[in-house]
Amino acid sequence: MERIVIRGQRRLVGRVPISGAKNAALTLLPCALLTDQPLTLTNLPRLADVDTFGHLVNGLGVDTTVTGARADRPGGGRAMTLTADRIASTVAPYDMVRRMRASILVLGPLLAREGEATVSLPGGCAIGNRPIDLHLKALEALGATIELAAGYVKATAPRGGLVGGQIAFPVVSVGATENALMAASLARGETVIDNAAREPEIVDLCRCLQAMGAEIDGVGTERLHIQGRSALSAAEHRVMPDRIEAGSYACAAGITGGDLLLEGAAAHDMRAILAGLTQAGLRVTEEADGIRVAADGPLRPLTLSTAPFPAFPTDMQAQFMAMLALADGTSVLTETIFENRYMHVPELARMGADIQVRGRTAVVRGVSGLAGAPVMATDLRASMSLVLAGLAAAGETQVLRVYHLDRGYERLEEKLSAVGADIARDGEG
Ligand code: EPZ
């Protein structure tokens, strides 16, 4: 089995190029379904999930052409031109969707463009139940008829296409907001989305849709107004930098007592993360070409709750937990978004961390050091927390099930080795 092997206790110093954002790319790729004109995405990260999404849209009839830019510097990701001049299929099969829940983001665009879509239900996930009821309710508010059968969602638009409507989300959902936004951009008339998600990836999606000719007001706020258009047109859009990747490397600086420049990271998308780092005792400075994060004495404990943007992101909870396992005192973390996002706790405990979980709350008592051990990755961010712990631990750590990491971290070992880590991958995939 492929694994990552880390020999820890090396102070990381240097520059880490931040890639394009996975969670922006996964909602920008389906935008190509909304037009018969070419959509070019630049700064696209080289990730397993992006490749899977490429295959998914190819199966729907989207032609994709990749041009590789220099990957070894920020903004150096790939450029992909996607052209859906004709939709060949409106079915997203179980085999694709089970590999990547984000496949559900083809539902809105297909329905808006073709008037029908059949998408496999995503099924279970390690971090939580993750239903899609809000996606379906949003599309029903635009006039769609939804049927569930044999593990699939079958959605049909009224004759003449989707119609603008009022959508008010009872809870904030990133994915449901994205599906509703994409569908509403081709619906007849105006749509208003209340309690919309405000994540930077949603803003990036709005920018791309606007470049394609969509009319959207209230970008970045919880109330979005979308004036539907009969057609969208060609555009080029640069994928925003990955704030979660940047935050993860910032924790690498913290946990190794290091000093890293996160090249191309955007501070305005990371305020809650940067505030957490500063409270934990790190020195954070915004520089012309990125954000510098440096250790500045012992790590301090924190009390943190995850919540929708602009609050502290759930996708940074595991990485902060690993860092706070070495803080000088007791931290309290509360996970409010997903009901099962502490799968990394027993693995960190194998490395000597002292963490007690009660319901949604984890109490992290700082220890003086961690010890290397073989550990099992369970999901994307949990696996990054194990890599971080391995960077600080005495001896050797082996992280198994590396495929979780490849879904969301581009060239992880390369980027960490370049700043002094002793990290390598071995074994068969
Ligand atoms: C997105 O997932 C991200 N994924 C997740 O990142 C991230 O953790 C999450 O937003 C929250 O920020 C992508 O962008 C591809 P939600 P999404 O809909 O859209 C409930 C990572 O590590 N809910 O905002 O699936 C849901 O169960 C991944 O990169 C419903 O009840 O998240 C959860 O408790 C992991 N019904 C809450 O809302 C619905 O129809 C927030 O989920 C939809 C969601």
mmCIF file with all atom_site columns, N, CA, C and O in Angstrom, residues 44-60:
data_model
loop_
_atom_site.group_PDB
_atom_site.id
_atom_site.type_symbol
_atom_site.label_atom_id
_atom_site.label_alt_id
_atom_site.label_comp_id
_atom_site.label_asym_id
_atom_site.label_entity_id
_atom_site.label_seq_id
_atom_site.pdbx_PDB_ins_code
_atom_site.Cartn_x
_atom_site.Cartn_y
_atom_site.Cartn_z
_atom_site.occupancy
_atom_site.B_iso_or_equiv
_atom_site.pdbx_formal_charge
_atom_site.auth_seq_id
_atom_site.auth_comp_id
_atom_site.auth_asym_id
_atom_site.auth_atom_id
_atom_site.pdbx_PDB_model_num
ATOM 1  N N  . LEU A 1 44 ? -5.576  25.997 -12.447 1.00 0.00 ? 44 LEU A N  1
ATOM 2  C CA . LEU A 1 44 ? -6.334  24.811 -12.017 1.00 0.00 ? 44 LEU A CA 1
ATOM 3  C C  . LEU A 1 44 ? -5.375  23.852 -11.317 1.00 0.00 ? 44 LEU A C  1
ATOM 4  O O  . LEU A 1 44 ? -4.339  23.489 -11.885 1.00 0.00 ? 44 LEU A O  1
ATOM 5  N N  . PRO A 1 45 ? -5.684  23.454 -10.070 1.00 0.00 ? 45 PRO A N  1
ATOM 6  C CA . PRO A 1 45 ? -4.740  22.565 -9.362  1.00 0.00 ? 45 PRO A CA 1
ATOM 7  C C  . PRO A 1 45 ? -4.704  21.161 -9.963  1.00 0.00 ? 45 PRO A C  1
ATOM 8  O O  . PRO A 1 45 ? -5.705  20.687 -10.512 1.00 0.00 ? 45 PRO A O  1
ATOM 9  N N  . ARG A 1 46 ? -3.554  20.491 -9.843  1.00 0.00 ? 46 ARG A N  1
ATOM 10 C CA . ARG A 1 46 ? -3.398  19.113 -10.330 1.00 0.00 ? 46 ARG A CA 1
ATOM 11 C C  . ARG A 1 46 ? -3.755  18.188 -9.172  1.00 0.00 ? 46 ARG A C  1
ATOM 12 O O  . ARG A 1 46 ? -2.891  17.906 -8.337  1.00 0.00 ? 46 ARG A O  1
ATOM 13 N N  . LEU A 1 47 ? -5.003  17.816 -9.118  1.00 0.00 ? 47 LEU A N  1
ATOM 14 C CA . LEU A 1 47 ? -5.504  17.018 -8.005  1.00 0.00 ? 47 LEU A CA 1
ATOM 15 C C  . LEU A 1 47 ? -6.365  15.870 -8.527  1.00 0.00 ? 47 LEU A C  1
ATOM 16 O O  . LEU A 1 47 ? -7.015  16.022 -9.572  1.00 0.00 ? 47 LEU A O  1
ATOM 17 N N  . ALA A 1 48 ? -6.442  14.797 -7.751  1.00 0.00 ? 48 ALA A N  1
ATOM 18 C CA . ALA A 1 48 ? -7.248  13.645 -8.180  1.00 0.00 ? 48 ALA A CA 1
ATOM 19 C C  . ALA A 1 48 ? -8.710  14.051 -8.397  1.00 0.00 ? 48 ALA A C  1
ATOM 20 O O  . ALA A 1 48 ? -9.353  13.661 -9.377  1.00 0.00 ? 48 ALA A O  1
ATOM 21 N N  . ASP A 1 49 ? -9.245  14.881 -7.491  1.00 0.00 ? 49 ASP A N  1
ATOM 22 C CA . ASP A 1 49 ? -10.657 15.278 -7.618  1.00 0.00 ? 49 ASP A CA 1
ATOM 23 C C  . ASP A 1 49 ? -10.916 16.092 -8.879  1.00 0.00 ? 49 ASP A C  1
ATOM 24 O O  . ASP A 1 49 ? -11.973 15.971 -9.501  1.00 0.00 ? 49 ASP A O  1
ATOM 25 N N  . VAL A 1 50 ? -9.942  16.913 -9.274  1.00 0.00 ? 50 VAL A N  1
ATOM 26 C CA . VAL A 1 50 ? -10.116 17.718 -10.495 1.00 0.00 ? 50 VAL A CA 1
ATOM 27 C C  . VAL A 1 50 ? -10.102 16.791 -11.711 1.00 0.00 ? 50 VAL A C  1
ATOM 28 O O  . VAL A 1 50 ? -10.911 16.928 -12.624 1.00 0.00 ? 50 VAL A O  1
ATOM 29 N N  . ASP A 1 51 ? -9.229  15.801 -11.695 1.00 0.00 ? 51 ASP A N  1
ATOM 30 C CA . ASP A 1 51 ? -9.190  14.832 -12.808 1.00 0.00 ? 51 ASP A CA 1
ATOM 31 C C  . ASP A 1 51 ? -10.501 14.052 -12.870 1.00 0.00 ? 51 ASP A C  1
ATOM 32 O O  . ASP A 1 51 ? -11.071 13.861 -13.952 1.00 0.00 ? 51 ASP A O  1
ATOM 33 N N  . THR A 1 52 ? -11.001 13.623 -11.710 1.00 0.00 ? 52 THR A N  1
ATOM 34 C CA . THR A 1 52 ? -12.268 12.879 -11.685 1.00 0.00 ? 52 THR A CA 1
ATOM 35 C C  . THR A 1 52 ? -13.394 13.733 -12.266 1.00 0.00 ? 52 THR A C  1
ATOM 36 O O  . THR A 1 52 ? -14.200 13.268 -13.060 1.00 0.00 ? 52 THR A O  1
ATOM 37 N N  . PHE A 1 53 ? -13.405 15.016 -11.898 1.00 0.00 ? 53 PHE A N  1
ATOM 38 C CA . PHE A 1 53 ? -14.469 15.894 -12.408 1.00 0.00 ? 53 PHE A CA 1
ATOM 39 C C  . PHE A 1 53 ? -14.329 16.067 -13.919 1.00 0.00 ? 53 PHE A C  1
ATOM 40 O O  . PHE A 1 53 ? -15.322 16.107 -14.656 1.00 0.00 ? 53 PHE A O  1
ATOM 41 N N  . GLY A 1 54 ? -13.080 16.139 -14.378 1.00 0.00 ? 54 GLY A N  1
ATOM 42 C CA . GLY A 1 54 ? -12.852 16.237 -15.826 1.00 0.00 ? 54 GLY A CA 1
ATOM 43 C C  . GLY A 1 54 ? -13.455 15.037 -16.554 1.00 0.00 ? 54 GLY A C  1
ATOM 44 O O  . GLY A 1 54 ? -14.160 15.186 -17.564 1.00 0.00 ? 54 GLY A O  1
ATOM 45 N N  . HIS A 1 55 ? -13.232 13.836 -15.989 1.00 0.00 ? 55 HIS A N  1
ATOM 46 C CA . HIS A 1 55 ? -13.797 12.634 -16.614 1.00 0.00 ? 55 HIS A CA 1
ATOM 47 C C  . HIS A 1 55 ? -15.327 12.658 -16.567 1.00 0.00 ? 55 HIS A C  1
ATOM 48 O O  . HIS A 1 55 ? -16.014 12.271 -17.512 1.00 0.00 ? 55 HIS A O  1
ATOM 49 N N  . LEU A 1 56 ? -15.848 13.153 -15.459 1.00 0.00 ? 56 LEU A N  1
ATOM 50 C CA . LEU A 1 56 ? -17.315 13.207 -15.320 1.00 0.00 ? 56 LEU A CA 1
ATOM 51 C C  . LEU A 1 56 ? -17.918 14.074 -16.419 1.00 0.00 ? 56 LEU A C  1
ATOM 52 O O  . LEU A 1 56 ? -18.829 13.658 -17.134 1.00 0.00 ? 56 LEU A O  1
ATOM 53 N N  . VAL A 1 57 ? -17.379 15.293 -16.621 1.00 0.00 ? 57 VAL A N  1
ATOM 54 C CA . VAL A 1 57 ? -17.973 16.175 -17.633 1.00 0.00 ? 57 VAL A CA 1
ATOM 55 C C  . VAL A 1 57 ? -17.673 15.688 -19.057 1.00 0.00 ? 57 VAL A C  1
ATOM 56 O O  . VAL A 1 57 ? -18.486 15.873 -19.962 1.00 0.00 ? 57 VAL A O  1
ATOM 57 N N  . ASN A 1 58 ? -16.546 14.996 -19.242 1.00 0.00 ? 58 ASN A N  1
ATOM 58 C CA . ASN A 1 58 ? -16.292 14.389 -20.554 1.00 0.00 ? 58 ASN A CA 1
ATOM 59 C C  . ASN A 1 58 ? -17.432 13.434 -20.897 1.00 0.00 ? 58 ASN A C  1
ATOM 60 O O  . ASN A 1 58 ? -17.940 13.412 -22.016 1.00 0.00 ? 58 ASN A O  1
ATOM 61 N N  . GLY A 1 59 ? -17.870 12.689 -19.872 1.00 0.00 ? 59 GLY A N  1
ATOM 62 C CA . GLY A 1 59 ? -18.952 11.709 -20.089 1.00 0.00 ? 59 GLY A CA 1
ATOM 63 C C  . GLY A 1 59 ? -20.279 12.383 -20.436 1.00 0.00 ? 59 GLY A C  1
ATOM 64 O O  . GLY A 1 59 ? -21.169 11.769 -21.027 1.00 0.00 ? 59 GLY A O  1
ATOM 65 N N  . LEU A 1 60 ? -20.373 13.667 -20.105 1.00 0.00 ? 60 LEU A N  1
ATOM 66 C CA . LEU A 1 60 ? -21.611 14.406 -20.406 1.00 0.00 ? 60 LEU A CA 1
ATOM 67 C C  . LEU A 1 60 ? -21.517 15.094 -21.760 1.00 0.00 ? 60 LEU A C  1
ATOM 68 O O  . LEU A 1 60 ? -22.467 15.726 -22.214 1.00 0.00 ? 60 LEU A O  1
#
